[in-house]
């Protein structure tokens, strides 16, 4: 018997795991395991599966289940400790495990423990544009900046050719029933009616969205010009949730962009979208290279950073304000409300939110990364922790003062207050000046919370 354990690769297209399974020609069981610890509440009151994220995951699994059903296959969803569950099955019936290579250190730990049990594992690579063989040189001498990474790739187009995505195969295998049962549990908030997902999860929805984005609306035509917007349907590709859960393969997206370029010509917009996919690639392979270090407070820095001592009651006050979307900075609060409600927020706003969290609230950047992890429907361990570490000045290209000037950013990216007034309708009568005066504590809006930390001292705008 063989078990295909799907994790962040919830699709059938461009899926090497199904090829491996078919080659073995043994009865197959397809499983997804929701780790029990995702629902544990940590010391700061967070879980790893917020309501919006749970809903996106659930719709992705429902979609996959339906597709597999069309191939007369079942998808068994289990809940618990992945290693213990697989051990239980193995004690009943031996099997070969087919699963994706580890992306994060946590997964590497699972795979190591499973191997120690004597279970034979075959791994495949579903998450990235490039293969480990293409990355060999990088993995021995990791480039400290994204620019170096990108330049090397551009200099050697043959070596870094993105492989064609592999076509889905008829499974032609016998489905087999597992000897155990551990039904999935969903966070209580899952029934929260306040959640507003823009799109459902799943391969079907992902493919439709890609088609709409590239071919129907051709929104890629303005990508570079609009990617920094805060609100709207197609200002950026919004492919990230589908990439994060593997409903769409990065290679498939890459080749769709190449096809688009062949049909309508490459331009600065299509090139820029590919560049952003390379950022994702950079963070992914960096996490493979650096492992646990990216989760440490000092990140990749090797010098000793002496943390500023902040009194505990201030830490608690700032943290509570953040969690309640009540920092008193409308631009930040609007982002927090949007993220909690939809599980998504634009890249520009993520940068500003993280910058405010790290440099003004002066909280531990890892709490912010974990807060994003709980809520983002596109949570991707490497991109999330990599971006947070970068802004905290402990990631790649480490610089201590990577701060955003929030007032300037507001003037540039939300001058009409479209985003703020959509998410904070109580501010619908305010002007840009009212908001700026409030954020700098020059003149407070009477009924809006005062800033826990005003933004007037900020003066540096990083170029990212
Ligand atoms: C603090 C912080 C946390 C973040 N956490 C995540 C996360 O958990 N998951 C995630 O996918 N992205 C994360 N990002 C990166 C980026 O914000 C999102 O990828 C992007 O906003 C998703 O929207 P999009 O698909 O419309 O992006 P587009 O602008 O259309 O870009 C296309 C794709 O390129 C990739 N990409 C774009 N920007 C980045 C980037 N800076 N880093 C890595 N990949 C990028 C994504 O896969 C994205 O889907 C984070 C950024 C910041 C500043």
PDB file of C-alpha atoms and ligand atoms in Angstrom, residues 209 213 223 227-228 235-244 253 272-284 344-355 358 368-369 372-373 376-391, ligand 1:
ATOM      1  CA  UNK A 209      -8.904  33.323 -11.151  1.00  0.00           C
ATOM      2  CA  UNK A 213      -6.572  37.808 -14.313  1.00  0.00           C
ATOM      3  CA  UNK A 223       0.579  45.243 -12.893  1.00  0.00           C
ATOM      4  CA  UNK A 227       0.698  46.667  -7.620  1.00  0.00           C
ATOM      5  CA  UNK A 228       1.183  49.087  -4.712  1.00  0.00           C
ATOM      6  CA  UNK A 235      -4.465  45.881  -8.614  1.00  0.00           C
ATOM      7  CA  UNK A 236      -2.140  42.923  -8.054  1.00  0.00           C
ATOM      8  CA  UNK A 237      -2.534  39.303  -9.105  1.00  0.00           C
ATOM      9  CA  UNK A 238      -3.916  38.009  -5.768  1.00  0.00           C
ATOM     10  CA  UNK A 239      -2.581  34.610  -6.701  1.00  0.00           C
ATOM     11  CA  UNK A 240      -0.826  34.231  -3.345  1.00  0.00           C
ATOM     12  CA  UNK A 241      -3.533  32.237  -1.481  1.00  0.00           C
ATOM     13  CA  UNK A 242      -3.612  29.677  -4.303  1.00  0.00           C
ATOM     14  CA  UNK A 243       0.175  29.467  -4.312  1.00  0.00           C
ATOM     15  CA  UNK A 244       0.328  29.160  -0.538  1.00  0.00           C
ATOM     16  CA  UNK A 253       1.646  30.282 -13.355  1.00  0.00           C
ATOM     17  CA  UNK A 272       7.713  42.612 -12.876  1.00  0.00           C
ATOM     18  CA  UNK A 273       5.200  39.908 -12.034  1.00  0.00           C
ATOM     19  CA  UNK A 274       7.861  37.285 -12.782  1.00  0.00           C
ATOM     20  CA  UNK A 275      10.276  39.246 -10.611  1.00  0.00           C
ATOM     21  CA  UNK A 276       7.871  38.997  -7.676  1.00  0.00           C
ATOM     22  CA  UNK A 277       7.621  35.248  -8.193  1.00  0.00           C
ATOM     23  CA  UNK A 278      11.402  35.202  -7.919  1.00  0.00           C
ATOM     24  CA  UNK A 279      11.132  36.974  -4.543  1.00  0.00           C
ATOM     25  CA  UNK A 280       8.957  34.089  -3.404  1.00  0.00           C
ATOM     26  CA  UNK A 281      11.540  31.659  -4.755  1.00  0.00           C
ATOM     27  CA  UNK A 282      14.329  33.497  -2.945  1.00  0.00           C
ATOM     28  CA  UNK A 283      12.547  33.256   0.416  1.00  0.00           C
ATOM     29  CA  UNK A 284      11.697  29.590  -0.121  1.00  0.00           C
ATOM     30  CA  UNK A 344      -5.725  39.286   2.925  1.00  0.00           C
ATOM     31  CA  UNK A 345      -4.104  42.693   2.794  1.00  0.00           C
ATOM     32  CA  UNK A 346      -2.017  44.339   0.059  1.00  0.00           C
ATOM     33  CA  UNK A 347       1.755  44.098   0.072  1.00  0.00           C
ATOM     34  CA  UNK A 348       2.154  47.855   0.597  1.00  0.00           C
ATOM     35  CA  UNK A 349      -0.023  47.774   3.676  1.00  0.00           C
ATOM     36  CA  UNK A 350       1.694  44.653   5.040  1.00  0.00           C
ATOM     37  CA  UNK A 351       4.974  46.563   4.856  1.00  0.00           C
ATOM     38  CA  UNK A 352       3.536  49.560   6.691  1.00  0.00           C
ATOM     39  CA  UNK A 353       1.837  47.414   9.316  1.00  0.00           C
ATOM     40  CA  UNK A 354       4.998  45.430  10.002  1.00  0.00           C
ATOM     41  CA  UNK A 355       7.089  48.604  10.104  1.00  0.00           C
ATOM     42  CA  UNK A 358       8.436  46.739  14.839  1.00  0.00           C
ATOM     43  CA  UNK A 368       3.768  40.131  14.455  1.00  0.00           C
ATOM     44  CA  UNK A 369       4.843  37.301  12.157  1.00  0.00           C
ATOM     45  CA  UNK A 372      -0.001  37.289  10.325  1.00  0.00           C
ATOM     46  CA  UNK A 373       0.434  33.512  10.318  1.00  0.00           C
ATOM     47  CA  UNK A 376      -3.376  35.307   6.343  1.00  0.00           C
ATOM     48  CA  UNK A 377      -5.160  33.054   3.864  1.00  0.00           C
ATOM     49  CA  UNK A 378      -1.930  33.184   1.852  1.00  0.00           C
ATOM     50  CA  UNK A 379       0.274  32.341   4.833  1.00  0.00           C
ATOM     51  CA  UNK A 380       3.480  30.966   3.436  1.00  0.00           C
ATOM     52  CA  UNK A 381       6.069  30.164   6.040  1.00  0.00           C
ATOM     53  CA  UNK A 382       9.094  31.305   4.028  1.00  0.00           C
ATOM     54  CA  UNK A 383       7.565  34.492   2.576  1.00  0.00           C
ATOM     55  CA  UNK A 384       5.962  35.565   5.829  1.00  0.00           C
ATOM     56  CA  UNK A 385       8.897  35.014   8.165  1.00  0.00           C
ATOM     57  CA  UNK A 386      11.346  36.179   5.495  1.00  0.00           C
ATOM     58  CA  UNK A 387       9.526  39.489   4.959  1.00  0.00           C
ATOM     59  CA  UNK A 388       9.083  40.129   8.682  1.00  0.00           C
ATOM     60  CA  UNK A 389      12.750  39.414   9.384  1.00  0.00           C
ATOM     61  CA  UNK A 390      13.746  41.678   6.471  1.00  0.00           C
ATOM     62  CA  UNK A 391      11.712  44.594   7.849  1.00  0.00           C
TER      63      UNK A 391
HETATM   64  C1  LIG B   1       5.216  41.514   6.553  1.00  0.00           C
HETATM   65  C2  LIG B   1       4.900  40.735   5.291  1.00  0.00           C
HETATM   66  C3  LIG B   1       4.389  39.440   5.376  1.00  0.00           C
HETATM   67  C4  LIG B   1       4.118  38.711   4.204  1.00  0.00           C
HETATM   68  N1  LIG B   1       3.605  37.441   4.312  1.00  0.00           N
HETATM   69  C5  LIG B   1       3.371  36.714   3.191  1.00  0.00           C
HETATM   70  C6  LIG B   1       2.849  35.396   3.264  1.00  0.00           C
HETATM   71  O1  LIG B   1       2.625  34.831   4.335  1.00  0.00           O
HETATM   72  N2  LIG B   1       2.586  34.746   2.095  1.00  0.00           N
HETATM   73  C7  LIG B   1       2.849  35.315   0.876  1.00  0.00           C
HETATM   74  O2  LIG B   1       2.598  34.687  -0.158  1.00  0.00           O
HETATM   75  N3  LIG B   1       3.381  36.544   0.792  1.00  0.00           N
HETATM   76  C8  LIG B   1       3.636  37.268   1.894  1.00  0.00           C
HETATM   77  N4  LIG B   1       4.138  38.533   1.785  1.00  0.00           N
HETATM   78  C9  LIG B   1       4.540  39.032   0.462  1.00  0.00           C
HETATM   79  C10 LIG B   1       3.467  39.817  -0.315  1.00  0.00           C
HETATM   80  O3  LIG B   1       2.898  40.789   0.513  1.00  0.00           O
HETATM   81  C11 LIG B   1       2.364  38.915  -0.852  1.00  0.00           C
HETATM   82  O4  LIG B   1       2.922  37.839  -1.565  1.00  0.00           O
HETATM   83  C12 LIG B   1       1.460  39.679  -1.825  1.00  0.00           C
HETATM   84  O5  LIG B   1       0.900  40.798  -1.191  1.00  0.00           O
HETATM   85  C13 LIG B   1       0.357  38.748  -2.293  1.00  0.00           C
HETATM   86  O6  LIG B   1      -0.508  39.413  -3.158  1.00  0.00           O
HETATM   87  P1  LIG B   1      -0.490  39.108  -4.712  1.00  0.00           P
HETATM   88  O7  LIG B   1      -0.606  37.647  -4.961  1.00  0.00           O
HETATM   89  O8  LIG B   1      -1.510  39.982  -5.324  1.00  0.00           O
HETATM   90  O9  LIG B   1       0.961  39.585  -5.105  1.00  0.00           O
HETATM   91  P2  LIG B   1       1.549  40.054  -6.510  1.00  0.00           P
HETATM   92  O10 LIG B   1       2.077  41.418  -6.326  1.00  0.00           O
HETATM   93  O11 LIG B   1       0.582  39.845  -7.589  1.00  0.00           O
HETATM   94  O12 LIG B   1       2.807  39.098  -6.707  1.00  0.00           O
HETATM   95  C14 LIG B   1       2.715  37.831  -7.365  1.00  0.00           C
HETATM   96  C15 LIG B   1       3.274  36.761  -6.461  1.00  0.00           C
HETATM   97  O13 LIG B   1       4.644  37.016  -6.183  1.00  0.00           O
HETATM   98  C16 LIG B   1       4.953  36.613  -4.850  1.00  0.00           C
HETATM   99  N5  LIG B   1       5.381  37.777  -4.068  1.00  0.00           N
HETATM  100  C17 LIG B   1       5.073  39.069  -4.272  1.00  0.00           C
HETATM  101  N6  LIG B   1       5.688  39.853  -3.370  1.00  0.00           N
HETATM  102  C18 LIG B   1       6.400  39.034  -2.581  1.00  0.00           C
HETATM  103  C19 LIG B   1       7.256  39.241  -1.466  1.00  0.00           C
HETATM  104  N7  LIG B   1       7.525  40.460  -0.972  1.00  0.00           N
HETATM  105  N8  LIG B   1       7.800  38.157  -0.872  1.00  0.00           N
HETATM  106  C20 LIG B   1       7.563  36.909  -1.333  1.00  0.00           C
HETATM  107  N9  LIG B   1       6.776  36.662  -2.395  1.00  0.00           N
HETATM  108  C21 LIG B   1       6.204  37.708  -3.009  1.00  0.00           C
HETATM  109  C22 LIG B   1       3.676  36.033  -4.264  1.00  0.00           C
HETATM  110  O14 LIG B   1       3.700  34.638  -4.453  1.00  0.00           O
HETATM  111  C23 LIG B   1       2.599  36.681  -5.111  1.00  0.00           C
HETATM  112  O15 LIG B   1       1.408  35.927  -5.177  1.00  0.00           O
HETATM  113  C24 LIG B   1       4.395  39.291   2.942  1.00  0.00           C
HETATM  114  C25 LIG B   1       4.898  40.595   2.873  1.00  0.00           C
HETATM  115  C26 LIG B   1       5.136  41.310   4.033  1.00  0.00           C
HETATM  116  C27 LIG B   1       5.666  42.710   3.921  1.00  0.00           C
END
